[in-house]
Short mmCIF file of C-alpha atoms and ligand atoms in Angstrom, two decimals:
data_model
loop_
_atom_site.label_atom_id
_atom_site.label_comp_id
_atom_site.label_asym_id
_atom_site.label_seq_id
_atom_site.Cartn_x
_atom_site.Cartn_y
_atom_site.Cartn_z
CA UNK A 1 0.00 0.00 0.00
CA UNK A 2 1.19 3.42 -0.57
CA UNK A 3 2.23 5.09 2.68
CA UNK A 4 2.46 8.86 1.86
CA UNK A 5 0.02 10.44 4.16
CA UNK A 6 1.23 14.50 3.66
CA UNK A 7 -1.76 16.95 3.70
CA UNK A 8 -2.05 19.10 1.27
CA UNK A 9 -2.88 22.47 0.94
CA UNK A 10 -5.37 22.70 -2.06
CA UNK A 11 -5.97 20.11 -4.95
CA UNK A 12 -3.32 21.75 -7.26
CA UNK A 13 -0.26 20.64 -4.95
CA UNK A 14 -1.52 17.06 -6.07
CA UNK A 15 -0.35 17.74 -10.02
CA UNK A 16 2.39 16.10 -11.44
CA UNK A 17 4.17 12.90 -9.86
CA UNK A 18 2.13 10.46 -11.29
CA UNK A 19 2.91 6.95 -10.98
CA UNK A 20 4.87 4.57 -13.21
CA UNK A 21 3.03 1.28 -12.99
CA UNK A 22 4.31 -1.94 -13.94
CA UNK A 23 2.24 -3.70 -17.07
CA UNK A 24 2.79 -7.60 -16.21
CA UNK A 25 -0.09 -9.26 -18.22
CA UNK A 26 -0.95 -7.03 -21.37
CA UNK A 27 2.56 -8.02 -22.48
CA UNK A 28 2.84 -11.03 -22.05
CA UNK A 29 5.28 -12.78 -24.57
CA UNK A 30 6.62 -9.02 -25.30
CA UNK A 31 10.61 -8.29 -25.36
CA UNK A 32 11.84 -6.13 -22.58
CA UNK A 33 9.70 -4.44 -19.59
CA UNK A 34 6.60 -2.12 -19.72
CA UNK A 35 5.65 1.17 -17.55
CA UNK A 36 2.36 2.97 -17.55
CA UNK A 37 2.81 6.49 -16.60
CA UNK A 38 -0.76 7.17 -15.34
CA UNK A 39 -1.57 10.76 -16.03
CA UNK A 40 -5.17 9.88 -14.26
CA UNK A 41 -3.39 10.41 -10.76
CA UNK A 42 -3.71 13.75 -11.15
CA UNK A 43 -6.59 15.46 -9.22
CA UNK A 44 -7.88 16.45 -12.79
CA UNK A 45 -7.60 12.75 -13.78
CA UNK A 46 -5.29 13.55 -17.08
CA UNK A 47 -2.44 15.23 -18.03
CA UNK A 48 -3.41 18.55 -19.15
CA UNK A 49 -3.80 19.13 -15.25
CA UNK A 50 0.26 19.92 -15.41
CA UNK A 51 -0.18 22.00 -18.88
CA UNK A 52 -3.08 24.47 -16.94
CA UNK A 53 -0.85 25.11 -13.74
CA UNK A 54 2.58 25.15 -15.44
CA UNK A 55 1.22 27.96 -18.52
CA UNK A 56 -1.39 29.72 -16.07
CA UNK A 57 1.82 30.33 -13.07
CA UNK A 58 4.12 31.49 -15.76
CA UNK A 59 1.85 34.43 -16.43
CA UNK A 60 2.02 35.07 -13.03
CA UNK A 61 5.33 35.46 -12.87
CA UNK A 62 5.41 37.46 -15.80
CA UNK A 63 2.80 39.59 -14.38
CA UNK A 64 0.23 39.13 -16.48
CA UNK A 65 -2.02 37.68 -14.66
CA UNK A 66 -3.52 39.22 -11.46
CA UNK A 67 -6.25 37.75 -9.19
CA UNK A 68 -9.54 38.19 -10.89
CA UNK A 69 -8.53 38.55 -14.50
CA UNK A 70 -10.08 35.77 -16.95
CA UNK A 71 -8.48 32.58 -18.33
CA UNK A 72 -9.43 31.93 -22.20
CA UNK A 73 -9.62 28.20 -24.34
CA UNK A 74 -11.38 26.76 -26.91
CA UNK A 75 -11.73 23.23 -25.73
CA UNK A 76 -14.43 21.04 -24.43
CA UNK A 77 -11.89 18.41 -23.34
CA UNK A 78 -9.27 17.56 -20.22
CA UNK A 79 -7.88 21.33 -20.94
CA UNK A 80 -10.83 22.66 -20.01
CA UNK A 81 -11.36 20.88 -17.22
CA UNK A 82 -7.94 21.20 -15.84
CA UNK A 83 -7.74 25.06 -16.46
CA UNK A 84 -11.56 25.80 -14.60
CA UNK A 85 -10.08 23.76 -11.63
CA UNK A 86 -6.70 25.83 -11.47
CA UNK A 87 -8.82 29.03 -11.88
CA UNK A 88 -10.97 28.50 -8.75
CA UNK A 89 -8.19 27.64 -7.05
CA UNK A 90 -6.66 30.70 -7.65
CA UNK A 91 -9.62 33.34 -8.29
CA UNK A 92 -9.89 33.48 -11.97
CA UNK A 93 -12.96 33.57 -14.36
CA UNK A 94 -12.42 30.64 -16.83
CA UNK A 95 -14.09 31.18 -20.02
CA UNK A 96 -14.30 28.53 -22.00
CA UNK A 97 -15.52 28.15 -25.66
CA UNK A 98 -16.66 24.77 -26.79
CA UNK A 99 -17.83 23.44 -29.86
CA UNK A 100 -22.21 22.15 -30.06
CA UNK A 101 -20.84 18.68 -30.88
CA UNK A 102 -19.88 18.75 -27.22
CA UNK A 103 -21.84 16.28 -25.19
CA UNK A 104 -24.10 17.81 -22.39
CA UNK A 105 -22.26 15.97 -20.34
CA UNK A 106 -18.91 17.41 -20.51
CA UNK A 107 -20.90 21.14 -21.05
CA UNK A 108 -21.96 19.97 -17.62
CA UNK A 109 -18.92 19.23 -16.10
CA UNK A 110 -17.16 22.19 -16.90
CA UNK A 111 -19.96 24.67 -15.13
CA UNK A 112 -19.62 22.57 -12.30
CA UNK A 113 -16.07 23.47 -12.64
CA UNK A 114 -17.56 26.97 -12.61
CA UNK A 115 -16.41 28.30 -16.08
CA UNK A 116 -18.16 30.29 -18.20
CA UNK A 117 -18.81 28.29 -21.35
CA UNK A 118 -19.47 29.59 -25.09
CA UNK A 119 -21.23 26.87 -27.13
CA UNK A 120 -20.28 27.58 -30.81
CA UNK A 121 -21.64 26.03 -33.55
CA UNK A 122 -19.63 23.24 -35.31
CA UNK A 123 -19.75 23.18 -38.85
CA UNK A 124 -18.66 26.79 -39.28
CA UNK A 125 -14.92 27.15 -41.04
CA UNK A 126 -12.41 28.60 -38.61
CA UNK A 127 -12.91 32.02 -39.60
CA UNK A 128 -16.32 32.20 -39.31
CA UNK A 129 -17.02 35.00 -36.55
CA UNK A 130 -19.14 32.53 -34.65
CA UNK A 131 -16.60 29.68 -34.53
CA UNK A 132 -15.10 28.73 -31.36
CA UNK A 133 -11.34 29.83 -32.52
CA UNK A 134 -13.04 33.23 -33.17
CA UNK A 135 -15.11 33.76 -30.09
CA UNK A 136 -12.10 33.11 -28.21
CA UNK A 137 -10.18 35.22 -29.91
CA UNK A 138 -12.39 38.14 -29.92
CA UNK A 139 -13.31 37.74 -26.06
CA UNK A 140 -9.11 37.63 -25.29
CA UNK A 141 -9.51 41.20 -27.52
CA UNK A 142 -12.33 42.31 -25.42
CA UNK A 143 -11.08 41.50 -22.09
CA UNK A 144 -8.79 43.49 -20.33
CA UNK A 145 -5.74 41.56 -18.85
CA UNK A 146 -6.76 38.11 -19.86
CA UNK A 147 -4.47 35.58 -21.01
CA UNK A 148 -5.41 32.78 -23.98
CA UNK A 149 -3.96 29.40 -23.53
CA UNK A 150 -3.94 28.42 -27.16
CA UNK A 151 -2.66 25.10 -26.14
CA UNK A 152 -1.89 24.27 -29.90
CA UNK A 153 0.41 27.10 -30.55
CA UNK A 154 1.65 27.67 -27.52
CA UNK A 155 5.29 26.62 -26.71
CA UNK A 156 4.52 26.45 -22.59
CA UNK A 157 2.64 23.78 -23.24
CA UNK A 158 6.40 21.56 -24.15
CA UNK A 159 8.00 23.73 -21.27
CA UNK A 160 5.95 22.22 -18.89
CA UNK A 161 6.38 18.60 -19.64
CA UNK A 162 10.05 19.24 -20.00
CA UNK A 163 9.95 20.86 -16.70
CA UNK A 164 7.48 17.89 -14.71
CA UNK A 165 6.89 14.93 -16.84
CA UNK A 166 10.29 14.39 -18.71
CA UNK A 167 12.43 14.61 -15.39
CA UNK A 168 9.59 11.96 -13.45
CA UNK A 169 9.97 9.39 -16.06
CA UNK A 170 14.17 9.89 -15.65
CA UNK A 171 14.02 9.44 -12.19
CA UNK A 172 11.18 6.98 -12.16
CA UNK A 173 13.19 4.43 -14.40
CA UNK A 174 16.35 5.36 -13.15
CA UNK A 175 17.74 6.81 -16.50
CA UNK A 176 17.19 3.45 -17.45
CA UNK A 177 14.28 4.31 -20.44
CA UNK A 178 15.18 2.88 -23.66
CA UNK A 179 11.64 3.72 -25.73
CA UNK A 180 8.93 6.90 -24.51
CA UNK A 181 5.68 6.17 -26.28
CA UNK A 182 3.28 9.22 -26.49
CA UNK A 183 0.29 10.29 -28.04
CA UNK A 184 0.63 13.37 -30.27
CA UNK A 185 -2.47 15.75 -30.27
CA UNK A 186 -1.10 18.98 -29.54
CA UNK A 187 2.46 17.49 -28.80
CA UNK A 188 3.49 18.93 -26.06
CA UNK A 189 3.35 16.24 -23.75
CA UNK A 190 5.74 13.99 -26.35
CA UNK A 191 7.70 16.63 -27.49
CA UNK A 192 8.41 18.62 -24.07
CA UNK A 193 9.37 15.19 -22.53
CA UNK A 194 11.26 14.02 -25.42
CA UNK A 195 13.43 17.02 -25.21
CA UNK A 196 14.42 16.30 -21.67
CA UNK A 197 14.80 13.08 -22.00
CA UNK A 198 16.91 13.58 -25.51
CA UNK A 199 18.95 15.88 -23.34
CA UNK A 200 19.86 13.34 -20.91
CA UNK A 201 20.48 10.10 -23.23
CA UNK A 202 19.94 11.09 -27.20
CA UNK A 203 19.28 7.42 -27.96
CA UNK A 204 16.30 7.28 -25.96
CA UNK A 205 13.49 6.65 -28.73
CA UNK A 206 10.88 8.80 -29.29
CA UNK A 207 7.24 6.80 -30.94
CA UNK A 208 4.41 9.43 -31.62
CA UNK A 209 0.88 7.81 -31.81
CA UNK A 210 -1.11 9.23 -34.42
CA UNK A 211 -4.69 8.33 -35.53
CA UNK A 212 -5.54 6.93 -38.91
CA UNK A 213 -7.58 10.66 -40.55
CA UNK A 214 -4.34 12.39 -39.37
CA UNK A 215 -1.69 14.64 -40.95
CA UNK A 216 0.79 14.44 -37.94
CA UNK A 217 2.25 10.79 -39.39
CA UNK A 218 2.67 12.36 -42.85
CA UNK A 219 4.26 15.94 -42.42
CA UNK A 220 6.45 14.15 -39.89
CA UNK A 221 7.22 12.28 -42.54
CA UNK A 222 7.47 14.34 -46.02
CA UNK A 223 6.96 18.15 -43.85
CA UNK A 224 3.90 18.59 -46.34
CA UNK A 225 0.89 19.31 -45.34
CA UNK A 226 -1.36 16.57 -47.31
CA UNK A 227 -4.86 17.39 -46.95
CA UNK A 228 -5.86 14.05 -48.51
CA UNK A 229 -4.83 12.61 -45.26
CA UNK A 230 -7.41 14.14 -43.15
CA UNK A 231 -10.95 12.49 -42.76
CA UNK A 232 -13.11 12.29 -39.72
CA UNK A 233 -12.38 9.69 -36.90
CA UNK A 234 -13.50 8.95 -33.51
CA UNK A 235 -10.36 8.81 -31.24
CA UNK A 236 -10.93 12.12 -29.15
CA UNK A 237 -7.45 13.88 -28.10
CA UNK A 238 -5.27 12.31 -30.85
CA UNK A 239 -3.94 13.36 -34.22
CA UNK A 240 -4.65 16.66 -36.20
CA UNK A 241 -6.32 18.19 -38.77
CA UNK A 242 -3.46 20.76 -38.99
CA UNK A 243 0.11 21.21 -37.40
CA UNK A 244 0.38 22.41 -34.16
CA UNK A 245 3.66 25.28 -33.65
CA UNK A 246 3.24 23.21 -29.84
CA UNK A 247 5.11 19.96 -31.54
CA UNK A 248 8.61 19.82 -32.02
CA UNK A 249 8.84 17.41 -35.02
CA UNK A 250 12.41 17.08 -34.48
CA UNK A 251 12.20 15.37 -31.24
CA UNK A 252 9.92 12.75 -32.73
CA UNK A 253 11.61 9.43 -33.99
CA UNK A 254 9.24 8.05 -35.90
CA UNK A 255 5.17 7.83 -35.92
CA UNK A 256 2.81 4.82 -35.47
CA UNK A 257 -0.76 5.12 -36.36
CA UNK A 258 -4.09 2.98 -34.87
CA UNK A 259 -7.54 2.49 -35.72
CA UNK A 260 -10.49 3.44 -33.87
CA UNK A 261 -11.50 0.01 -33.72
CA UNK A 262 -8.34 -1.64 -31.91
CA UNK A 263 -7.54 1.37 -29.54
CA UNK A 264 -11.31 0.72 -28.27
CA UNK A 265 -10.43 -2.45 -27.91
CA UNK A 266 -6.95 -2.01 -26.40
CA UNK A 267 -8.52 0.17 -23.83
CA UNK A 268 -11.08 -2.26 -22.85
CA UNK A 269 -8.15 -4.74 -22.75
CA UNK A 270 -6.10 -2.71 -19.69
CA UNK A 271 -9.03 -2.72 -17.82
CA UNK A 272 -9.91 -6.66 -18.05
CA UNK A 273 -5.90 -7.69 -17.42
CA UNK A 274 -4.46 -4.99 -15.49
CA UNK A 275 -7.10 -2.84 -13.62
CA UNK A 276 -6.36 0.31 -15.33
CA UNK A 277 -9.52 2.04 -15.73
CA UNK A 278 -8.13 4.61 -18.58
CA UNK A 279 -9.10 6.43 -21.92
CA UNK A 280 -9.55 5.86 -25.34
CA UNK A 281 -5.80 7.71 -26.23
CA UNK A 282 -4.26 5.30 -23.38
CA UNK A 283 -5.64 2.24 -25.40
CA UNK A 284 -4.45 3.70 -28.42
CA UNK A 285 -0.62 4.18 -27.24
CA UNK A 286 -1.15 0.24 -25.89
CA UNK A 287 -2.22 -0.66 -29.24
CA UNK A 288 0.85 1.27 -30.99
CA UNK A 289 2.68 -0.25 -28.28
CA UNK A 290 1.75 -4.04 -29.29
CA UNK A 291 2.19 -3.10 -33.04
CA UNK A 292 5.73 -2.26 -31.96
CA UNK A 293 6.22 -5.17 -31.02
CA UNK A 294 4.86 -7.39 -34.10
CA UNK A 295 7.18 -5.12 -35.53
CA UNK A 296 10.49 -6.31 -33.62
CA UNK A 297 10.62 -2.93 -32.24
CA UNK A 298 11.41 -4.20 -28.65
CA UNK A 299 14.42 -6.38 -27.09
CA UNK A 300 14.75 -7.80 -24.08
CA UNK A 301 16.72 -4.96 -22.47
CA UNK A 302 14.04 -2.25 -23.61
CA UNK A 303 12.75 0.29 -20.96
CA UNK A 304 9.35 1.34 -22.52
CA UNK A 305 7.55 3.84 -21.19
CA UNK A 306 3.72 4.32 -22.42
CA UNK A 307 1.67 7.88 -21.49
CA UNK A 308 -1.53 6.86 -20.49
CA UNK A 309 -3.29 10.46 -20.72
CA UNK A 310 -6.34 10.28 -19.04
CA UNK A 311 -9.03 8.27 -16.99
CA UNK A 312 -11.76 5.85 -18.15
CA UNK A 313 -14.58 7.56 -16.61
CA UNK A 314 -14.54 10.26 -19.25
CA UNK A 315 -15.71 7.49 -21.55
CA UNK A 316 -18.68 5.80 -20.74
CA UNK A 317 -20.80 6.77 -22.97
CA UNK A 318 -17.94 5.79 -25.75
CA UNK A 319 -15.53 2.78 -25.51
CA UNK A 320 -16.80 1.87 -21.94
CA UNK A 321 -20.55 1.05 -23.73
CA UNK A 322 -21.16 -1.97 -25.23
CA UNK A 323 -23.67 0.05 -27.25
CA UNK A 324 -21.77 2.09 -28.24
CA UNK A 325 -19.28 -0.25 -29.44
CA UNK A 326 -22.03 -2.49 -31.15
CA UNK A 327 -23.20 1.39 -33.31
CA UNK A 328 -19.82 1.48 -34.18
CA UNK A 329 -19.77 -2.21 -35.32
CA UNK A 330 -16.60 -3.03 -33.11
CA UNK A 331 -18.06 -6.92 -31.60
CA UNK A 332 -17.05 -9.33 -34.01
CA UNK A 333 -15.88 -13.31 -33.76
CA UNK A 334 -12.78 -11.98 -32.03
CA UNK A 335 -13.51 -9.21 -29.92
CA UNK A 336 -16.96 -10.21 -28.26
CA UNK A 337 -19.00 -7.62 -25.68
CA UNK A 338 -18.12 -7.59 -21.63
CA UNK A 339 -20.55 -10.31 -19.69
CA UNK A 340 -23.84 -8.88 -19.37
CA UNK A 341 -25.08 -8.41 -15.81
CA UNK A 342 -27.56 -10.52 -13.67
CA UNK A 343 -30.60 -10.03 -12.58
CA UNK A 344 -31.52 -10.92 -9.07
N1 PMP B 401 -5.04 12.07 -25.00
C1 PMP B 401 -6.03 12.88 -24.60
C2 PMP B 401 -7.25 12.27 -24.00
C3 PMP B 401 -5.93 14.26 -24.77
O1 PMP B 401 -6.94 15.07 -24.38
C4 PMP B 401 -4.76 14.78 -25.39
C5 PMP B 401 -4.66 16.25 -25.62
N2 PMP B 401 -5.25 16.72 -26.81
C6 PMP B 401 -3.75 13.89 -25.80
C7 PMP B 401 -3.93 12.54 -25.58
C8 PMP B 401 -2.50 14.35 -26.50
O2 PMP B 401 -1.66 15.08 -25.67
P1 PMP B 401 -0.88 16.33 -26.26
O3 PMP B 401 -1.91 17.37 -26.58
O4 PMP B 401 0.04 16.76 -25.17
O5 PMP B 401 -0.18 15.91 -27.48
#
């Protein structure tokens, strides 16, 4: 059992440290030896918990910020989330602006949260005055003293994962890490810790996740931007329609990509052999993970550590439903549903 019993003095002194867990039955018959680092530990249950403090205390320190000025994103996702919480903490408004494909659910969450949230419509183009990019814009015009996170083009959002998660993973394996495997959305979280890590021991390798209806794989690849590789998917948090200035390409070895369908499953998988109740990006870096490995990517002194990015509960309604699954068409011969409950 874990035996650190400090008090704290407010939720946000829980960020960061998350735990590298051991995977012992996913990878089974794999080459070398497996850590999750579970980005769920943090009070905001993902990573973008260290992306919201790290981005939000640096304009503090610049002086940007003072107690009572507002706190501006477009998202509708674990950014959101993890920015409303740091702005109660410290007296901020959090405005959020979120798109009307956002479930009611996660519109829900974030008022709890106590932001003030913008529901824009979706199928507007980005420049469209009502879209969310534009509200956001014009309210960070509009309001006096406050700051936009702009998590996509916003180099803070490396420096904070080079500053937290890059030196945890060091010390957590010892400087023993052979592979980091990352999802890519905006890319800070694999390119901030990549950087650290590169600085410390250059032949540590660097695998991006990207999802299939993604340009990250390609203009890592070719540095084009090939809009014939960009069609809708359902893997929320992953992969790009466009290139985020918050990746640093260079820092990225190579790219893996996964399908909707066997990061679903993948996800349900952790779960079933290893108790990890996680999302549907952690079952996607699994799945690039055991791709890796049918691709003799792995021997049996490799280090890997996997980002899991956030928890399972944010999913219900998606991967963690066998309805949903079955609308999808996921069940087939080989992947069948969980066992259905009993009825007393
Ligand atoms: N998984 C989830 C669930 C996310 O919300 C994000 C962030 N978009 C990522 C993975 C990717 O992390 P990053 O933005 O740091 O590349």
């Amino acid at each position: 059992m874990k035996e650190d019993l400090q008090v704290y003095d407010n939720v946000l002194q829980l960020i960061g440290n998350t735990p590298l867990i051991h995977l012992n039955k996913i990878t089974n018959g794999f080459k070398g030896n497996f850590f999750a680092k579970v980005e769920a530990f943090n009070p905001g249950h993902s990573t973008k918990d260290r992306i919201a403090l790290y981005i939000i205390e640096e304009a503090e320190r610049k002086g940007i910020l003072k107690p009572g000025d507002t706190i501006i994103e477009t998202t509708s996702g674990n950014t959101g989330f993890s920015i409303a919480m740091v702005s109660i903490i410290k007296g901020y408004e959090c405005i959020l602006a979120v798109s009307s494909k956002s479930s009611k659910d996660k519109i829900d969450m974030l008022k709890t949260m106590g932001a003030k949230v913008y529901v824009c419509p979706a199928n507007v183009p980005a420049d469209d005055p009502r879209s969310y990019y534009q509200v956001a814009r014009r309210l960070h015009q509009e309001i006096k003293g406050s700051v936009y996170i702009n998590q996509y083009f916003n180099e803070l959002n490396m420096d904070a994962h080079f500053n937290s998660t890059g030196p945890e993973i060091w010390k957590q394996t010892e400087g023993k890490i052979t592979h980091l495997v990352a999802c890519s959305g905006t890319g800070g979280t694999i390119s901030g810790t990549a950087r650290f890590l590169k600085e410390k021991n250059p032949d540590i390798k660097i695998i991006g996740i990207d999802a299939f209806g993604s340009v990250l794989k390609k203009y890592h690849e070719t540095r084009e931007f090939d809009e014939e590789e960009i069609y809708p998917y359902r893997i929320e948090g992953l992969g790009k329609n466009l290139i985020p200035t918050a990746t640093d390409f260079d820092m990225i070895d190579k790219f893996i990509k996964v399908t909707d369908e066997d990061a679903a499953h993948t996800g349900r998988e952790l779960a079933r052999t290893e108790g990890l109740f996680v999302g549907y990006t952690s079952g996607a870096a699994m799945q690039g993970v055991k791709q890796l490995q049918a691709e003799g990517e792995f021997d049996k002194n490799s280090e890997v550590v996997i980002v899991f990015p956030d928890h399972g509960s944010r999913y219900m309604s998606k991967i963690y439903s066998d309805d949903w699954m079955n609308e999808q068409g996921f069940f087939d011969t080989q992947h069948e549903s969980t066992s259905q409950p009993i009825e007393v």
